[in-house]
């Protein structure tokens, strides 16, 4: 009788666990399967103790692009993405997600969207060759180049992600929450090479970086051409105007 009770208790516990799980089917608790190795070959279910909000990835899904090399060559078209928390360029090759080795790499770019001419989208080129000391990061970081016609004038964006870890558990699920906080910082590099941070990516914030004597002409250009201060494509037109009218003197 004693040996029967030893066998019965584990099976009773397992039965009660399944009953409890069946009663809680309405809950939104997530479970992950954890394989353990024992003589019975049992699979147990462990509650995932962490919720994650947000994502460190630049794109919601991998998009086609090319890796750009210092030799002037580019890779074949590959699905790529950028993890701005780990500062890693990711690409898919042979159905595997791989981390790019940046030796000899000058940047990467996403393919120009099909509706480029009819949208506010700007071709997405990321460069490792912008002076990192000016932008305040400690390691080699790709910088999005929103405008660059080779004159020295550039419009730049830096994508950053911070991870906020919760110290408290949800009283009902027992979970802790990790939250990815994404942010963008925008900069203008003038013809003389000086890099200045913009408060926001707006026309007025770009215009404020120039002397009062030049601001009137820029504002008039925006009004006469009915340009949107928030449109990246229209901001490129403003940058082109600055390039053509001010040149190396700006």
Short mmCIF file of C-alpha atoms in Angstrom, two decimals:
data_model
loop_
_atom_site.label_atom_id
_atom_site.label_comp_id
_atom_site.label_asym_id
_atom_site.label_seq_id
_atom_site.Cartn_x
_atom_site.Cartn_y
_atom_site.Cartn_z
CA UNK A 1 0.00 0.00 0.00
CA UNK A 2 2.84 2.35 0.78
CA UNK A 3 4.39 1.91 -2.66
CA UNK A 4 1.00 2.65 -4.28
CA UNK A 5 0.80 6.03 -2.52
CA UNK A 6 4.27 7.01 -3.76
CA UNK A 7 3.16 6.44 -7.35
CA UNK A 8 -0.26 8.00 -6.86
CA UNK A 9 0.85 11.38 -5.46
CA UNK A 10 2.76 12.54 -8.59
CA UNK A 11 -0.12 11.54 -10.84
CA UNK A 12 -2.60 13.35 -8.59
CA UNK A 13 -0.44 16.48 -8.68
CA UNK A 14 -0.24 16.31 -12.47
CA UNK A 15 -4.02 15.82 -12.73
CA UNK A 16 -4.69 18.86 -10.49
CA UNK A 17 -2.27 20.97 -12.52
CA UNK A 18 -4.13 20.16 -15.73
CA UNK A 19 -7.46 20.85 -14.04
CA UNK A 20 -6.21 24.25 -12.85
CA UNK A 21 -4.95 25.04 -16.33
CA UNK A 22 -8.32 24.07 -17.85
CA UNK A 23 -10.12 26.41 -15.47
CA UNK A 24 -7.85 29.32 -16.42
CA UNK A 25 -8.26 29.07 -20.19
CA UNK A 26 -9.84 32.51 -20.19
CA UNK A 27 -6.69 34.14 -18.87
CA UNK A 28 -4.16 35.72 -21.25
CA UNK A 29 -1.18 34.08 -19.57
CA UNK A 30 1.51 33.07 -22.05
CA UNK A 31 3.34 29.79 -21.63
CA UNK A 32 6.51 28.52 -23.18
CA UNK A 33 7.40 24.85 -23.40
CA UNK A 34 10.55 23.80 -21.58
CA UNK A 35 12.04 20.43 -22.40
CA UNK A 36 13.63 18.61 -19.49
CA UNK A 37 15.51 15.32 -19.57
CA UNK A 38 14.47 12.60 -17.13
CA UNK A 39 13.64 8.91 -17.22
CA UNK A 40 9.98 9.57 -18.02
CA UNK A 41 10.78 12.00 -20.84
CA UNK A 42 8.25 14.46 -19.44
CA UNK A 43 7.51 17.86 -21.01
CA UNK A 44 6.51 20.47 -18.44
CA UNK A 45 5.11 23.94 -19.00
CA UNK A 46 6.70 26.93 -17.33
CA UNK A 47 5.14 30.36 -17.18
CA UNK A 48 7.09 33.05 -19.02
CA UNK A 49 8.00 35.55 -16.28
CA UNK A 50 8.76 38.45 -18.62
CA UNK A 51 6.54 40.63 -20.79
CA UNK A 52 8.19 42.66 -23.55
CA UNK A 53 6.76 45.90 -24.90
CA UNK A 54 8.15 47.50 -28.05
CA UNK A 55 11.02 46.33 -30.22
CA UNK A 56 14.67 47.30 -30.71
CA UNK A 57 14.43 46.70 -34.46
CA UNK A 58 14.32 49.60 -36.90
CA UNK A 59 11.80 47.80 -39.14
CA UNK A 60 8.75 45.80 -38.13
CA UNK A 61 9.96 43.06 -40.48
CA UNK A 62 13.12 42.44 -42.49
CA UNK A 63 13.18 44.49 -45.70
CA UNK A 64 15.29 44.09 -48.83
CA UNK A 65 18.52 46.04 -48.90
CA UNK A 66 22.22 45.94 -49.65
CA UNK A 67 25.41 46.06 -47.58
CA UNK A 68 27.79 48.79 -48.81
CA UNK A 69 31.54 48.12 -48.66
CA UNK A 70 34.50 50.48 -48.42
CA UNK A 71 35.74 49.04 -51.71
CA UNK A 72 32.80 50.71 -53.45
CA UNK A 73 31.02 47.42 -54.04
CA UNK A 74 27.67 46.33 -52.62
CA UNK A 75 26.22 42.99 -51.61
CA UNK A 76 23.44 41.13 -53.34
CA UNK A 77 19.94 42.10 -52.24
CA UNK A 78 19.26 40.61 -48.81
CA UNK A 79 16.53 40.95 -46.18
CA UNK A 80 18.11 43.26 -43.56
CA UNK A 81 17.21 45.03 -40.33
CA UNK A 82 18.97 47.04 -37.64
CA UNK A 83 18.91 46.35 -33.89
CA UNK A 84 19.46 49.81 -32.40
CA UNK A 85 19.70 48.44 -28.84
CA UNK A 86 22.54 46.03 -29.55
CA UNK A 87 23.86 48.22 -32.41
CA UNK A 88 23.90 45.27 -34.80
CA UNK A 89 23.01 45.03 -38.48
CA UNK A 90 21.09 41.81 -39.09
CA UNK A 91 20.56 40.01 -42.38
CA UNK A 92 18.93 36.77 -43.48
CA UNK A 93 21.02 34.29 -45.42
CA UNK A 94 20.19 30.63 -46.04
CA UNK A 95 17.10 31.04 -43.83
CA UNK A 96 19.25 32.11 -40.87
CA UNK A 97 19.37 35.49 -39.14
CA UNK A 98 23.01 36.58 -39.00
CA UNK A 99 24.89 39.52 -37.48
CA UNK A 100 26.92 41.57 -39.94
CA UNK A 101 30.69 41.74 -39.47
CA UNK A 102 31.34 45.47 -40.05
CA UNK A 103 35.01 45.13 -41.06
CA UNK A 104 35.35 46.80 -44.44
CA UNK A 105 31.72 47.94 -44.37
CA UNK A 106 30.87 51.61 -44.91
CA UNK A 107 27.11 51.25 -44.44
CA UNK A 108 23.91 49.70 -45.71
CA UNK A 109 20.79 50.78 -47.54
CA UNK A 110 17.21 49.68 -47.94
CA UNK A 111 15.81 49.36 -51.42
CA UNK A 112 14.02 52.47 -52.72
CA UNK A 113 10.25 51.92 -52.31
CA UNK A 114 8.17 51.52 -55.45
CA UNK A 115 6.07 54.59 -54.60
CA UNK A 116 9.13 56.77 -53.94
CA UNK A 117 8.11 59.52 -56.38
CA UNK A 118 4.58 59.73 -54.97
CA UNK A 119 5.33 59.53 -51.26
CA UNK A 120 7.14 61.39 -48.52
CA UNK A 121 9.65 58.58 -48.16
CA UNK A 122 13.36 59.29 -48.46
CA UNK A 123 15.84 56.70 -49.65
CA UNK A 124 17.22 55.05 -46.55
CA UNK A 125 21.00 54.99 -46.57
CA UNK A 126 22.96 54.37 -43.37
CA UNK A 127 26.64 55.27 -43.08
CA UNK A 128 29.39 54.29 -40.64
CA UNK A 129 31.54 57.15 -41.93
CA UNK A 130 29.97 60.07 -40.05
CA UNK A 131 32.19 61.40 -37.26
CA UNK A 132 30.93 59.57 -34.19
CA UNK A 133 32.58 61.92 -31.66
CA UNK A 134 30.36 64.75 -32.88
CA UNK A 135 27.20 62.71 -32.36
CA UNK A 136 27.98 61.46 -28.87
CA UNK A 137 28.12 57.68 -29.15
CA UNK A 138 30.98 55.52 -27.93
CA UNK A 139 31.03 52.84 -30.62
CA UNK A 140 30.79 52.72 -34.40
CA UNK A 141 27.12 53.38 -35.12
CA UNK A 142 25.29 53.63 -38.46
CA UNK A 143 23.85 57.09 -39.11
CA UNK A 144 20.90 57.53 -41.46
CA UNK A 145 21.78 60.04 -44.19
CA UNK A 146 18.54 61.78 -45.19
CA UNK A 147 20.28 64.24 -47.51
CA UNK A 148 23.74 64.24 -49.08
CA UNK A 149 24.67 65.62 -52.50
CA UNK A 150 28.42 65.50 -51.93
CA UNK A 151 28.73 69.23 -51.14
CA UNK A 152 29.33 68.76 -47.41
CA UNK A 153 25.75 69.63 -46.46
CA UNK A 154 23.99 66.66 -44.84
CA UNK A 155 20.79 65.91 -42.96
CA UNK A 156 21.31 63.05 -40.49
CA UNK A 157 19.33 60.83 -38.12
CA UNK A 158 20.59 58.59 -35.32
CA UNK A 159 18.29 55.79 -34.10
CA UNK A 160 18.65 54.75 -30.46
CA UNK A 161 16.89 52.26 -28.18
CA UNK A 162 16.97 52.00 -24.39
CA UNK A 163 15.71 49.01 -22.41
CA UNK A 164 13.68 49.76 -19.30
CA UNK A 165 13.52 46.79 -16.92
CA UNK A 166 10.71 46.56 -14.38
CA UNK A 167 11.63 45.72 -10.78
CA UNK A 168 8.08 44.88 -9.74
CA UNK A 169 5.92 41.90 -10.63
CA UNK A 170 2.35 42.00 -11.86
CA UNK A 171 0.28 40.92 -8.82
CA UNK A 172 -1.89 38.60 -10.95
CA UNK A 173 0.57 37.02 -13.39
CA UNK A 174 3.81 37.40 -11.46
CA UNK A 175 5.46 38.79 -14.59
CA UNK A 176 8.02 41.54 -14.90
CA UNK A 177 7.96 43.86 -17.91
CA UNK A 178 10.79 44.88 -20.20
CA UNK A 179 10.07 47.93 -22.33
CA UNK A 180 12.08 49.08 -25.35
CA UNK A 181 12.03 52.87 -25.70
CA UNK A 182 12.92 54.04 -29.23
CA UNK A 183 14.09 57.54 -30.06
CA UNK A 184 15.56 59.48 -32.95
CA UNK A 185 18.03 62.35 -32.88
CA UNK A 186 18.43 64.63 -35.89
CA UNK A 187 21.46 66.65 -36.99
CA UNK A 188 22.49 69.00 -39.75
CA UNK A 189 26.05 69.00 -41.03
CA UNK A 190 26.82 72.32 -42.67
CA UNK A 191 29.10 72.92 -45.63
CA UNK A 192 31.99 73.76 -43.30
CA UNK A 193 31.70 70.35 -41.59
CA UNK A 194 30.13 71.56 -38.33
CA UNK A 195 27.44 69.21 -37.00
CA UNK A 196 24.57 70.73 -34.99
CA UNK A 197 21.68 68.90 -33.35
CA UNK A 198 18.14 69.75 -34.40
CA UNK A 199 15.37 69.97 -31.84
CA UNK A 200 13.02 68.16 -34.23
CA UNK A 201 13.01 67.20 -37.89
CA UNK A 202 11.13 70.33 -38.98
CA UNK A 203 11.87 73.06 -41.50
CA UNK A 204 11.90 75.79 -38.86
CA UNK A 205 14.48 73.91 -36.80
CA UNK A 206 16.75 73.67 -39.85
CA UNK A 207 16.22 77.34 -40.71
CA UNK A 208 17.11 78.41 -37.15
CA UNK A 209 20.61 77.04 -37.65
CA UNK A 210 21.35 79.85 -40.13
CA UNK A 211 21.83 83.60 -39.80
CA UNK A 212 18.83 85.90 -39.75
CA UNK A 213 19.86 87.30 -43.14
CA UNK A 214 19.37 83.84 -44.71
CA UNK A 215 16.19 82.78 -42.90
CA UNK A 216 13.84 85.04 -44.89
CA UNK A 217 14.88 83.46 -48.19
CA UNK A 218 14.36 79.94 -46.77
CA UNK A 219 10.92 80.78 -45.37
CA UNK A 220 9.90 82.35 -48.67
CA UNK A 221 11.05 79.23 -50.53
CA UNK A 222 8.88 77.04 -48.27
CA UNK A 223 5.81 79.27 -48.77
CA UNK A 224 6.20 79.83 -52.50
CA UNK A 225 6.49 76.09 -53.14
CA UNK A 226 3.77 75.15 -50.63
CA UNK A 227 6.12 72.74 -48.85
CA UNK A 228 5.20 70.76 -45.76
CA UNK A 229 7.49 71.49 -42.81
CA UNK A 230 7.09 67.89 -41.55
CA UNK A 231 7.58 66.04 -44.85
CA UNK A 232 11.04 64.48 -45.19
CA UNK A 233 10.75 64.73 -48.96
CA UNK A 234 9.97 68.48 -48.75
CA UNK A 235 12.82 68.96 -46.26
CA UNK A 236 15.14 67.47 -48.88
CA UNK A 237 13.89 70.18 -51.27
CA UNK A 238 14.74 72.80 -48.64
CA UNK A 239 18.22 71.31 -48.23
CA UNK A 240 18.67 71.41 -52.01
CA UNK A 241 17.69 75.11 -51.97
CA UNK A 242 20.27 75.77 -49.26
CA UNK A 243 22.87 73.89 -51.30
CA UNK A 244 22.12 75.83 -54.49
CA UNK A 245 21.81 79.32 -53.00
CA UNK A 246 24.35 79.33 -50.19
CA UNK A 247 26.90 76.71 -51.10
CA UNK A 248 30.18 76.73 -49.24
CA UNK A 249 29.38 80.07 -47.60
CA UNK A 250 26.65 78.59 -45.37
#
